[in-house]
Every structure is written in C-alpha cells, then in structure tokens.
Coordinates of C-alpha atoms in Angstrom, one line a residue:
Chain A
X1055 CA 5.3 -33.7 21.0
X1056 CA 4.8 -31.2 23.8
X1057 CA 4.9 -28.4 21.2
X1058 CA 2.3 -30.2 19.0
X1059 CA 0.1 -30.5 22.0
X1060 CA 0.4 -26.8 22.7
X1061 CA -0.6 -26.1 19.1
X1062 CA -3.6 -28.3 19.4
X1063 CA -4.6 -26.6 22.6
X1064 CA -4.2 -23.2 20.9
X1065 CA -6.6 -24.2 18.2
X1066 CA -9.0 -25.7 20.8
X1067 CA -9.0 -22.4 22.6
X1068 CA -9.6 -20.5 19.3
X1069 CA -12.5 -22.9 18.5
X1070 CA -14.1 -22.2 21.9
X1071 CA -13.7 -18.5 21.6
X1072 CA -15.1 -18.4 18.1
X1073 CA -18.0 -20.7 19.0
X1074 CA -18.9 -18.5 22.0
X1075 CA -19.0 -15.5 19.6
X1076 CA -20.5 -17.3 16.7
X1077 CA -23.0 -14.4 16.2
X1078 CA -20.1 -12.3 14.9
X1079 CA -19.4 -14.7 12.1
X1080 CA -23.1 -14.9 11.3
X1081 CA -23.3 -11.1 11.3
X1082 CA -20.5 -11.1 8.7
X1083 CA -22.4 -13.4 6.5
X1084 CA -25.6 -11.5 6.9
X1085 CA -23.7 -8.3 6.0
X1086 CA -22.5 -10.1 2.8
X1087 CA -26.0 -11.1 1.7
X1088 CA -27.5 -7.8 2.6
X1089 CA -24.9 -6.0 0.4
X1090 CA -25.6 -8.4 -2.4
X1091 CA -29.3 -7.5 -2.1
X1092 CA -28.5 -3.8 -2.1
X1093 CA -26.4 -4.2 -5.2
X1094 CA -29.2 -6.0 -6.9
X1095 CA -31.7 -3.3 -5.9
X1096 CA -29.4 -0.5 -7.1
X1097 CA -28.6 -2.1 -10.4
X1098 CA -32.1 -3.3 -11.2
X1099 CA -33.4 -6.8 -11.8
X1100 CA -32.1 -7.1 -15.3
X1101 CA -30.5 -10.6 -15.5
X1102 CA -28.0 -9.8 -18.2
X1103 CA -26.4 -6.8 -16.4
X1104 CA -26.3 -8.7 -13.1
X1105 CA -24.6 -11.7 -14.5
X1106 CA -21.9 -9.5 -16.2
X1107 CA -21.0 -7.7 -13.0
X1108 CA -21.8 -10.6 -10.6
X1109 CA -18.3 -12.0 -10.1
X1110 CA -16.9 -8.5 -9.4
X1111 CA -19.7 -7.9 -6.9
X1112 CA -19.1 -11.2 -5.1
X1113 CA -15.3 -10.6 -4.8
X1114 CA -15.7 -7.0 -3.6
X1115 CA -18.2 -7.9 -1.0
X1116 CA -16.1 -10.8 0.2
X1117 CA -13.2 -8.4 0.7
X1118 CA -15.3 -5.8 2.5
X1119 CA -17.0 -8.3 4.8
X1120 CA -13.8 -10.0 5.7
X1121 CA -12.3 -6.6 6.8
X1122 CA -15.2 -6.2 9.2
X1123 CA -13.9 -8.7 11.6
X1124 CA -10.4 -7.3 11.7
X1125 CA -10.8 -5.6 15.0
X1126 CA -11.0 -8.9 16.9
X1127 CA -8.0 -10.5 15.1
X1128 CA -5.5 -9.6 17.9
X1129 CA -7.3 -6.8 19.8
X1130 CA -9.2 -9.0 22.4
X1131 CA -6.2 -11.2 23.1
X1132 CA -4.0 -8.1 23.3
X1133 CA -6.2 -6.3 25.8
X1134 CA -6.8 -9.1 28.2
X1135 CA -3.2 -10.2 28.1
X1136 CA -3.6 -13.6 26.5
X1137 CA -1.1 -12.7 23.8
X1138 CA 1.7 -12.3 26.3
X1139 CA 0.7 -15.5 28.1
X1140 CA 0.8 -17.5 24.8
X1141 CA 4.2 -15.9 24.0
X1142 CA 5.5 -16.9 27.5
X1143 CA 4.4 -20.5 26.8
X1144 CA 7.1 -20.8 24.2
X1145 CA 5.6 -19.5 21.0
X1146 CA 7.6 -16.8 19.2
X1147 CA 5.6 -13.8 18.0
X1148 CA 6.1 -14.8 14.4
X1149 CA 4.7 -18.3 15.1
X1150 CA 1.7 -16.8 16.9
X1151 CA 0.9 -14.8 13.8
X1152 CA 1.1 -17.9 11.6
X1153 CA -1.2 -19.8 13.9
X1154 CA -3.6 -16.9 14.2
X1155 CA -3.7 -16.4 10.4
X1156 CA -4.8 -20.0 9.9
X1157 CA -7.4 -19.7 12.7
X1158 CA -8.8 -16.6 11.1
X1159 CA -8.9 -18.4 7.7
X1160 CA -10.7 -21.4 9.3
X1161 CA -13.2 -19.6 11.4
X1162 CA -14.0 -16.4 9.4
X1163 CA -13.2 -17.1 5.7
X1164 CA -14.3 -20.7 5.4
X1165 CA -18.0 -19.8 6.2
X1166 CA -17.8 -17.4 3.2
X1167 CA -16.7 -20.3 1.0
X1168 CA -20.0 -22.1 2.0
X1169 CA -22.1 -19.0 1.2
X1170 CA -20.6 -18.3 -2.2
X1171 CA -22.9 -20.8 -4.1
X1172 CA -26.0 -19.1 -2.7
X1173 CA -24.7 -15.7 -3.8
X1174 CA -24.0 -17.2 -7.2
X1175 CA -27.6 -18.3 -7.5
X1176 CA -28.8 -14.9 -6.5
X1177 CA -26.5 -13.1 -8.9
X1178 CA -27.2 -15.4 -11.8
X1179 CA -23.5 -16.5 -12.2
X1180 CA -23.2 -19.5 -14.5
X1181 CA -22.3 -22.8 -12.9
X1182 CA -19.1 -23.4 -14.8
X1183 CA -17.6 -20.3 -13.2
X1184 CA -18.2 -21.6 -9.7
X1185 CA -15.1 -23.7 -9.8
X1186 CA -12.9 -20.8 -10.7
X1187 CA -14.6 -18.6 -8.1
X1188 CA -13.9 -21.3 -5.4
X1189 CA -10.2 -21.7 -6.5
X1190 CA -9.5 -18.0 -6.6
X1191 CA -11.3 -17.4 -3.3
X1192 CA -9.5 -20.3 -1.7
X1193 CA -6.1 -18.8 -2.5
X1194 CA -7.2 -15.2 -2.2
X1195 CA -8.9 -15.6 1.2
X1196 CA -5.7 -16.9 2.8
X1197 CA -3.9 -13.9 1.3
X1198 CA -6.6 -11.7 2.8
X1199 CA -6.1 -13.3 6.2
X1200 CA -2.3 -12.6 6.0
X1201 CA -3.0 -9.0 5.1
X1202 CA -5.5 -8.7 7.9
X1203 CA -3.0 -10.0 10.4
X1204 CA -0.5 -7.4 9.2
X1205 CA -2.9 -4.5 9.4
X1206 CA -4.6 -5.5 12.6
X1207 CA -1.3 -5.9 14.4
X1208 CA -0.2 -2.5 13.1
X1209 CA -3.3 -0.9 14.7
X1210 CA -3.1 -2.5 18.1
X1211 CA -2.0 0.7 19.7
X1212 CA -4.1 2.9 17.5
X1213 CA -6.8 4.3 19.7
X1214 CA -8.1 7.1 17.4
X1215 CA -8.6 5.9 13.9
X1216 CA -10.4 2.5 13.7
X1217 CA -10.9 2.6 10.0
X1218 CA -7.2 2.7 9.2
X1219 CA -6.9 -1.1 9.4
X1220 CA -9.5 -1.7 6.7
X1221 CA -7.9 0.9 4.5
X1222 CA -4.5 -0.8 4.8
X1223 CA -6.0 -4.2 3.9
X1224 CA -7.9 -2.7 0.9
X1225 CA -4.9 -0.9 -0.6
X1226 CA -2.8 -4.1 -0.5
X1227 CA -5.6 -6.3 -1.8
X1228 CA -5.9 -4.5 -5.1
X1229 CA -3.7 -7.0 -7.0
X1230 CA -5.6 -9.9 -5.5
X1231 CA -8.9 -8.5 -6.8
X1232 CA -7.5 -7.8 -10.3
X1233 CA -6.0 -11.2 -10.8
X1234 CA -8.9 -13.2 -9.2
X1235 CA -11.6 -11.5 -11.2
X1236 CA -9.3 -11.9 -14.2
X1237 CA -9.2 -15.7 -13.6
X1238 CA -13.0 -15.9 -13.6
X1239 CA -13.6 -13.7 -16.6
X1240 CA -10.8 -15.0 -18.9
X1241 CA -10.9 -18.8 -18.2
X1242 CA -8.4 -19.7 -21.0
X1243 CA -5.6 -18.0 -19.0
X1244 CA -6.4 -20.1 -16.0
X1245 CA -3.0 -21.5 -15.2
X1246 CA -0.8 -18.4 -15.6
X1247 CA -3.2 -16.3 -13.5
X1248 CA -3.4 -18.9 -10.8
X1249 CA 0.4 -18.9 -10.7
X1250 CA 0.5 -15.2 -10.2
X1251 CA -2.2 -15.4 -7.4
X1252 CA -0.2 -18.1 -5.7
X1253 CA 3.0 -16.0 -6.0
X1254 CA 1.2 -13.1 -4.3
X1255 CA 0.1 -15.5 -1.6
X1256 CA 3.6 -16.8 -1.0
X1257 CA 5.1 -13.2 -0.9
X1258 CA 2.5 -12.1 1.7
X1259 CA 2.8 -15.3 3.6
X1260 CA 6.6 -14.7 3.9
X1261 CA 6.2 -11.1 4.9
X1262 CA 3.4 -11.7 7.4
X1263 CA 5.4 -13.4 10.3
X1264 CA 8.1 -10.7 10.2
X1265 CA 5.8 -7.6 9.9
X1266 CA 3.1 -8.7 12.3
X1267 CA 5.5 -10.3 14.7
X1268 CA 7.5 -7.1 15.0
X1269 CA 4.3 -5.0 15.4
X1270 CA 3.0 -7.4 18.2
X1271 CA 6.3 -7.2 20.0
X1272 CA 6.4 -3.4 19.7
X1273 CA 2.8 -3.0 21.1
X1274 CA 3.4 -5.4 24.0
X1275 CA 6.7 -3.7 24.9
X1276 CA 5.2 -0.2 24.8
X1277 CA 1.8 -0.9 26.2
Chain B
X1087 CA 28.6 11.7 5.0
X1088 CA 27.7 11.3 8.7
X1089 CA 25.1 14.1 8.4
X1090 CA 22.8 11.7 6.5
X1091 CA 22.4 9.5 9.7
X1092 CA 23.1 11.8 12.6
X1093 CA 20.5 14.4 13.6
X1094 CA 22.9 16.9 15.2
X1095 CA 25.4 16.7 12.3
X1096 CA 22.4 17.1 10.0
X1097 CA 21.4 20.3 11.7
X1098 CA 24.9 21.8 11.3
X1099 CA 25.2 20.9 7.6
X1100 CA 21.6 21.9 6.9
X1101 CA 22.3 25.5 8.2
X1102 CA 25.1 25.8 5.6
X1103 CA 23.4 24.3 2.6
X1104 CA 19.8 25.5 3.0
X1105 CA 20.2 28.9 1.4
X1106 CA 22.4 27.8 -1.5
X1107 CA 19.9 25.0 -2.3
X1108 CA 17.0 27.5 -2.2
X1109 CA 18.9 29.9 -4.5
X1110 CA 19.9 27.1 -6.8
X1111 CA 16.3 25.9 -7.1
X1112 CA 15.1 29.4 -8.0
X1113 CA 17.8 29.7 -10.6
X1114 CA 17.0 26.3 -12.1
X1115 CA 13.3 27.1 -12.1
X1116 CA 13.9 30.4 -13.9
X1117 CA 16.2 28.7 -16.4
X1118 CA 14.0 25.7 -16.8
X1119 CA 10.8 27.6 -17.4
X1120 CA 12.6 29.9 -19.9
X1121 CA 13.8 26.8 -21.7
X1122 CA 10.6 24.9 -21.6
X1123 CA 8.4 27.8 -22.7
X1124 CA 10.5 29.6 -25.3
X1125 CA 13.7 27.7 -26.2
X1126 CA 12.3 24.2 -26.9
X1127 CA 10.5 23.2 -30.0
X1128 CA 6.9 22.1 -30.4
X1129 CA 6.2 18.4 -30.9
X1130 CA 5.2 17.6 -34.5
X1131 CA 2.2 15.6 -33.3
X1132 CA 1.3 17.1 -29.9
X1133 CA 2.0 20.7 -30.6
X1134 CA 2.5 22.9 -27.6
X1135 CA 1.0 20.4 -25.1
X1136 CA 4.3 18.6 -25.0
X1137 CA 5.5 21.3 -22.6
X1138 CA 3.4 19.7 -19.8
X1139 CA 6.1 17.0 -19.9
X1140 CA 8.5 19.3 -18.2
X1141 CA 6.4 19.3 -15.1
X1142 CA 4.9 15.9 -15.3
X1143 CA 8.0 13.7 -15.7
X1144 CA 10.2 15.4 -13.1
X1145 CA 7.4 15.2 -10.5
X1146 CA 6.8 11.5 -11.3
X1147 CA 10.5 10.7 -11.0
X1148 CA 10.8 12.5 -7.7
X1149 CA 7.7 10.8 -6.3
X1150 CA 9.3 7.5 -7.0
X1151 CA 12.7 8.6 -5.8
X1152 CA 11.2 9.9 -2.5
X1153 CA 9.6 6.6 -1.8
X1154 CA 12.7 4.7 -2.7
X1155 CA 14.8 6.8 -0.3
X1156 CA 12.1 6.4 2.4
X1157 CA 12.3 2.6 1.9
X1158 CA 16.1 2.6 2.3
X1159 CA 15.9 4.8 5.4
X1160 CA 13.2 2.5 6.9
X1161 CA 15.3 -0.6 6.4
X1162 CA 18.3 1.1 7.9
X1163 CA 16.3 2.5 10.8
X1164 CA 14.8 -0.8 11.8
X1165 CA 18.0 -2.8 11.2
X1166 CA 20.6 -0.4 12.9
X1167 CA 18.2 1.3 15.4
X1168 CA 18.9 4.6 13.7
X1169 CA 16.4 7.3 14.8
X1170 CA 17.2 9.6 11.9
X1171 CA 15.4 7.2 9.5
X1172 CA 12.2 7.6 11.5
X1173 CA 12.6 11.4 11.5
X1174 CA 13.1 11.3 7.7
X1175 CA 10.0 9.1 7.2
X1176 CA 7.8 11.4 9.1
X1177 CA 9.1 14.6 7.6
X1178 CA 9.3 13.6 3.9
X1179 CA 6.0 11.7 3.4
X1180 CA 3.9 14.8 2.6
X1181 CA 6.5 16.0 0.1
X1182 CA 6.2 12.7 -1.8
X1183 CA 2.4 12.9 -1.6
X1184 CA 2.5 16.4 -3.1
X1185 CA 4.9 15.3 -5.9
X1186 CA 2.6 12.4 -6.7
X1187 CA -0.4 14.7 -6.7
X1188 CA 1.3 17.2 -9.1
X1189 CA 2.2 14.2 -11.4
X1190 CA -1.4 12.9 -11.4
X1191 CA -3.0 16.4 -12.0
X1192 CA -0.6 17.4 -14.8
X1193 CA -0.9 14.0 -16.3
X1194 CA -4.7 14.2 -16.5
X1195 CA -4.4 17.8 -17.9
X1196 CA -2.1 16.3 -20.6
X1197 CA -4.4 13.3 -21.2
X1198 CA -7.5 15.4 -21.9
X1199 CA -6.2 16.9 -25.2
X1200 CA -4.0 13.9 -26.2
X1201 CA -6.0 10.8 -25.3
X1202 CA -9.4 12.5 -25.1
X1203 CA -10.1 11.6 -21.5
X1204 CA -9.0 12.9 -18.1
X1205 CA -8.4 9.4 -16.7
X1206 CA -8.1 5.8 -17.9
X1207 CA -7.8 2.7 -15.8
X1208 CA -4.5 1.7 -17.2
X1209 CA -1.7 0.0 -15.3
X1210 CA 0.6 3.0 -15.0
X1211 CA -2.1 5.4 -13.9
X1212 CA -3.6 3.0 -11.4
X1213 CA -0.3 2.1 -9.8
X1214 CA 0.6 5.8 -9.4
X1215 CA -2.8 6.4 -7.8
X1216 CA -2.1 3.6 -5.4
X1217 CA 1.3 5.2 -4.6
X1218 CA -0.6 8.4 -3.7
X1219 CA -3.0 6.5 -1.4
X1220 CA 0.0 4.8 0.2
X1221 CA 1.5 8.2 0.9
X1222 CA -1.8 9.3 2.4
X1223 CA -1.9 6.2 4.7
X1224 CA 1.6 7.0 5.9
X1225 CA 0.5 10.5 6.8
X1226 CA -2.7 9.1 8.5
X1227 CA -0.7 6.6 10.6
X1228 CA 1.5 9.5 11.7
X1229 CA -1.5 11.4 12.8
X1230 CA -3.4 8.7 14.6
X1231 CA -1.0 7.0 17.0
X1232 CA -0.5 8.3 20.5
X1233 CA 2.7 6.5 21.3
X1234 CA 5.7 7.9 19.3
X1235 CA 7.9 4.8 19.6
X1236 CA 5.2 2.5 18.2
X1237 CA 4.1 5.0 15.6
X1238 CA 7.5 5.5 13.9
X1239 CA 8.2 1.8 13.7
X1240 CA 4.8 1.0 12.4
X1241 CA 5.3 3.6 9.7
X1242 CA 8.7 2.1 8.8
X1243 CA 7.2 -1.4 8.5
X1244 CA 4.3 0.0 6.4
X1245 CA 6.8 1.8 4.1
X1246 CA 8.8 -1.4 3.6
X1247 CA 5.7 -3.5 2.9
X1248 CA 4.3 -0.9 0.5
X1249 CA 7.5 -0.7 -1.5
X1250 CA 6.3 -3.7 -3.6
X1251 CA 4.4 -1.0 -5.5
X1252 CA 7.6 0.7 -6.8
X1253 CA 8.7 -2.0 -9.3
X1254 CA 5.1 -2.4 -10.4
X1255 CA 5.0 1.3 -11.3
X1256 CA 8.4 1.1 -13.1
X1257 CA 7.6 -1.9 -15.2
X1258 CA 3.9 -1.5 -15.6
X1259 CA 4.4 0.0 -19.1
X1260 CA 6.5 -3.1 -20.1
X1261 CA 4.4 -5.8 -18.5
X1262 CA 1.0 -4.7 -19.7
X1263 CA -0.2 -3.0 -22.9
X1264 CA -1.0 0.4 -21.7
X1265 CA -2.1 3.7 -23.2
X1266 CA 0.8 5.4 -21.3
X1267 CA 4.0 5.4 -23.4
X1268 CA 6.9 3.2 -22.3
X1269 CA 10.1 4.7 -20.9
X1270 CA 12.0 6.9 -23.3
X1271 CA 14.8 8.2 -21.0
X1272 CA 15.3 6.0 -18.0
X1273 CA 16.4 2.9 -20.0
X1274 CA 19.6 1.2 -20.7
X1275 CA 19.8 2.1 -24.4
X1276 CA 20.3 5.6 -25.8
X1277 CA 17.4 7.9 -24.9
X1278 CA 14.9 8.2 -27.7
X1279 CA 14.2 11.9 -27.0
X1280 CA 15.7 14.8 -28.9
X1281 CA 18.4 16.8 -27.0
X1282 CA 16.4 20.0 -27.5
X1283 CA 13.7 18.5 -25.3
X1284 CA 16.1 16.7 -23.0
X1285 CA 17.8 19.9 -21.8
X1286 CA 14.8 21.6 -20.3
X1287 CA 13.6 18.2 -18.8
X1288 CA 17.0 17.7 -17.0
X1289 CA 17.0 21.4 -15.8
X1290 CA 13.4 21.1 -14.5
X1291 CA 14.3 17.8 -12.8
X1292 CA 17.1 19.5 -10.9
X1293 CA 14.8 22.4 -10.0
X1294 CA 12.2 20.0 -8.6
X1295 CA 14.9 18.1 -6.8
X1296 CA 16.4 21.3 -5.2
X1297 CA 13.0 22.6 -4.0
X1298 CA 12.2 19.2 -2.6
X1299 CA 15.5 19.1 -0.7
X1300 CA 14.9 22.6 0.6
X1301 CA 11.5 21.8 1.9
X1302 CA 12.8 18.5 3.3
X1303 CA 15.5 20.3 5.2
X1304 CA 13.0 22.6 6.8
X1305 CA 10.7 19.8 7.7
X1306 CA 13.4 17.5 9.1
X1307 CA 14.7 20.4 11.3
X1308 CA 11.2 21.0 12.6
X1309 CA 10.8 17.3 13.3
X1310 CA 14.1 17.2 15.2
X1311 CA 13.2 20.2 17.3
X1312 CA 9.7 18.8 18.1
X1313 CA 11.3 15.5 19.2
X1314 CA 13.8 17.3 21.4
X1315 CA 11.1 19.2 23.1
X1316 CA 9.0 16.0 23.2
X1317 CA 6.0 17.6 21.6
X1318 CA 4.7 14.5 19.8

C-alpha cells in the first residue's frame, strides 16, 4: 500500500512538473502543425497528391516532434538530483524507467493523439483510415516512448553531441514506421501487421528497463 | 585462448602473429585476384560483371561477422566485467563500417548493369544501410562522451540493442520478396554455386578476413596503449 502511494505521488509530481512547463508540450504540437503546413506548401495544394502521401507525412512528423522533447526525459531530474532521491526512496532504476516511460506517454504522446484528427482534415486523409491511424499510433507511440527512454538515458553524460539522442531513436524506429504505415495503406492485412507492431512493442518494452536502468545507474555512479 | 580476453596476453600473441597474418593476406589477395580475374569463368547471364561478387560477398559476410563478434564481446564485457570487450568494441567498429561501405558501393556498382538502377528500397539493401548507420552511431558515441567508463558501457549497451538488425539482414531475403537474390552459399543444403566460382570466393573471403584481423590487431594495440597512458 505504501508502495502504491509512492507511485501515485510520483505521478502527481510528474503532473505538476509537466503542467508548469505546459508550453513545451504546446510547442511540440505547434512544431507538428507547422511542419504539416510546410509539407503542404512544398508539395503544392493538389488534393490527390496530398492524400496519397498524407499518412506517411503524419507518421514522420509524429516521430520527429516526439524526439524534440527527449532532452527533458531524464536530464532535468538527473541534473538537480531528483533521480537519485527517487531511487533512494525505494524504486529500482529499472522501475523508475518504466514509470517515466508511462509518464512520457501520458504527457507528451497523448496530446498528439488529440491533434491527429485535425492533421487528417488538413491533409485530406479519408475518415475510414482514421481508426487505423489511431490504433497504429497508440501502439507505436508507446514504443517510441520506450526508445526515447533508452536513448535519453544513454546521453545523460554526453555533453558535446546533443543530436545523438534523436539519431538513436530514429534508427530504431525504422521498423515501426514501416509497419504502421503498412497498416494504414493495406487495410486487409490489418491483424497480422498489428501483431507485428505489438511484438515490436513487447520486445522494446522488455529491453527498456534493463538498458535504461543500466545507463541511469552508470551516469549516477560516474557523475 | 586467454589472449582473446586478456590485454597483456593479447599484446604478446599479437606481436607474433601480426606479420604472418599480413603476409598471408597479401598472398591470399594475389591468389584471389588472379583466380577471380583470369581463372574463373564468365556467368552465362551476367557476363564479366559476376566478378564483382568476389569483393561484394566477402565484405558483406565480414561486416555481419564483425558486428556479431562485437555483440558477443559486449555481452561478455558487461556480464563478466571484462575490459578487453570494451577495447575491442572501440577498436573494431570503424573496420566494420568500412566493410559495410565496401559492400554497399560494390553492390550498387553491380546493381547498375544488372538491375538497371544504383539503389532500390528493398529489404536486404535497406537493412544493410541501417547496419552502416548503426556502425556510424557507435563511432559517434565513442567520439562524443567525455567520461571513458560511461562511454564504453553505453557503446556496449547500444551494440547489444542494435544487434536485432543482424537476423533481419540474414533472413530479409527469405521473409520478403526482394530483388536481391536469396542465399546460395550460407544455407543448410548443398551450395547452389559452381565450384569454379566458389574457389575464388573462398580465397577472397580469407584474404578480407586476414586484412581485417591485421588492421584489428593494430587498432587494438593502439587502444590498449592509449588506455595505459590514460589519453582518452
């Protein structure tokens, strides 16, 4: 019961932190919409062309804008020492990464879920594909959160090369992009592709506590 | 076999085997180039361009083999606290990157006359390109961390996580319908390649392997020295 209380307090703290910095999340969404506009301007206003590449554009931009907020995944807590305090309160490093992954999913990825329908209207994507887009993004965004946890914990001690974290996320998210765009474009294969996407999620979810926990431990020990 | 895990033992053995390995690689290269240019037949469909295979296939095998050995060393290094694995990772990653680059470039030179295009987005080609980028990221991680202890462990973790790409490369020609042909040699049944083409391929593979081992010995020795003098 005490442990559950601690988890609830952890999420309350995350909620407070994210609400005090709500402009960051809003900036992500503004970045997403601006990139959609820029894509439309560069392709041209032809409706046919836009609706064929629309799904791919939405997915690519979701990936890019979710990598924008990677720096504050662990960095702030690491630098002001909160990570160590949470660990001393009885959470193992692996468990912290799981909690943090879900908090990143809740506070950064879910706002994108709400902004997808507007992007669909702008990009002229037919309504029947919206369900597939939601399903694939629901699974894919949790996978992206896990990947973000791995890459941002790897880069805690990296003071020179800030872009490396985004590159690591992008290289591992190639299969997610392939299969999720595949789901939307070939709707008859829905079940098998969803299973593959779910399998990728489970693999990444299993690797995540080990890899990011080890990296957090390393960085805290050697700081 | 202790020289595979112990840096000082490795230094002793490496002094003995470096020159023989270098001489062997030169011999194998001479023999292999002779075989592949003059003593092997033209393909009945592809003509003389089939000779690109004698560079393309060995470099592809060695790119995969290098990554597989790096994965084993990373697991061993993290599990048994074995510093030689970290030294190996740092030293060998550029060699693997160069093998992958040779494979990609020779493949696209072969693809232009045969498929009519330098590059197609097929599963085998894409996954090898991803392997190349993974090698590059390993090198970048090595360059961008200040703290050596953190750096080498992060590299090892990244190598282990990135090793999911290896089975994808190997089985990509079986899982998807690709333009790239399926495996003809590295399969359980009898190889479906003629012995007259098999011979130069094997010789060139040994030549590539020997030159790779020679460069790896040089780089590992340099890495050990730089660690002893605490340069990085």
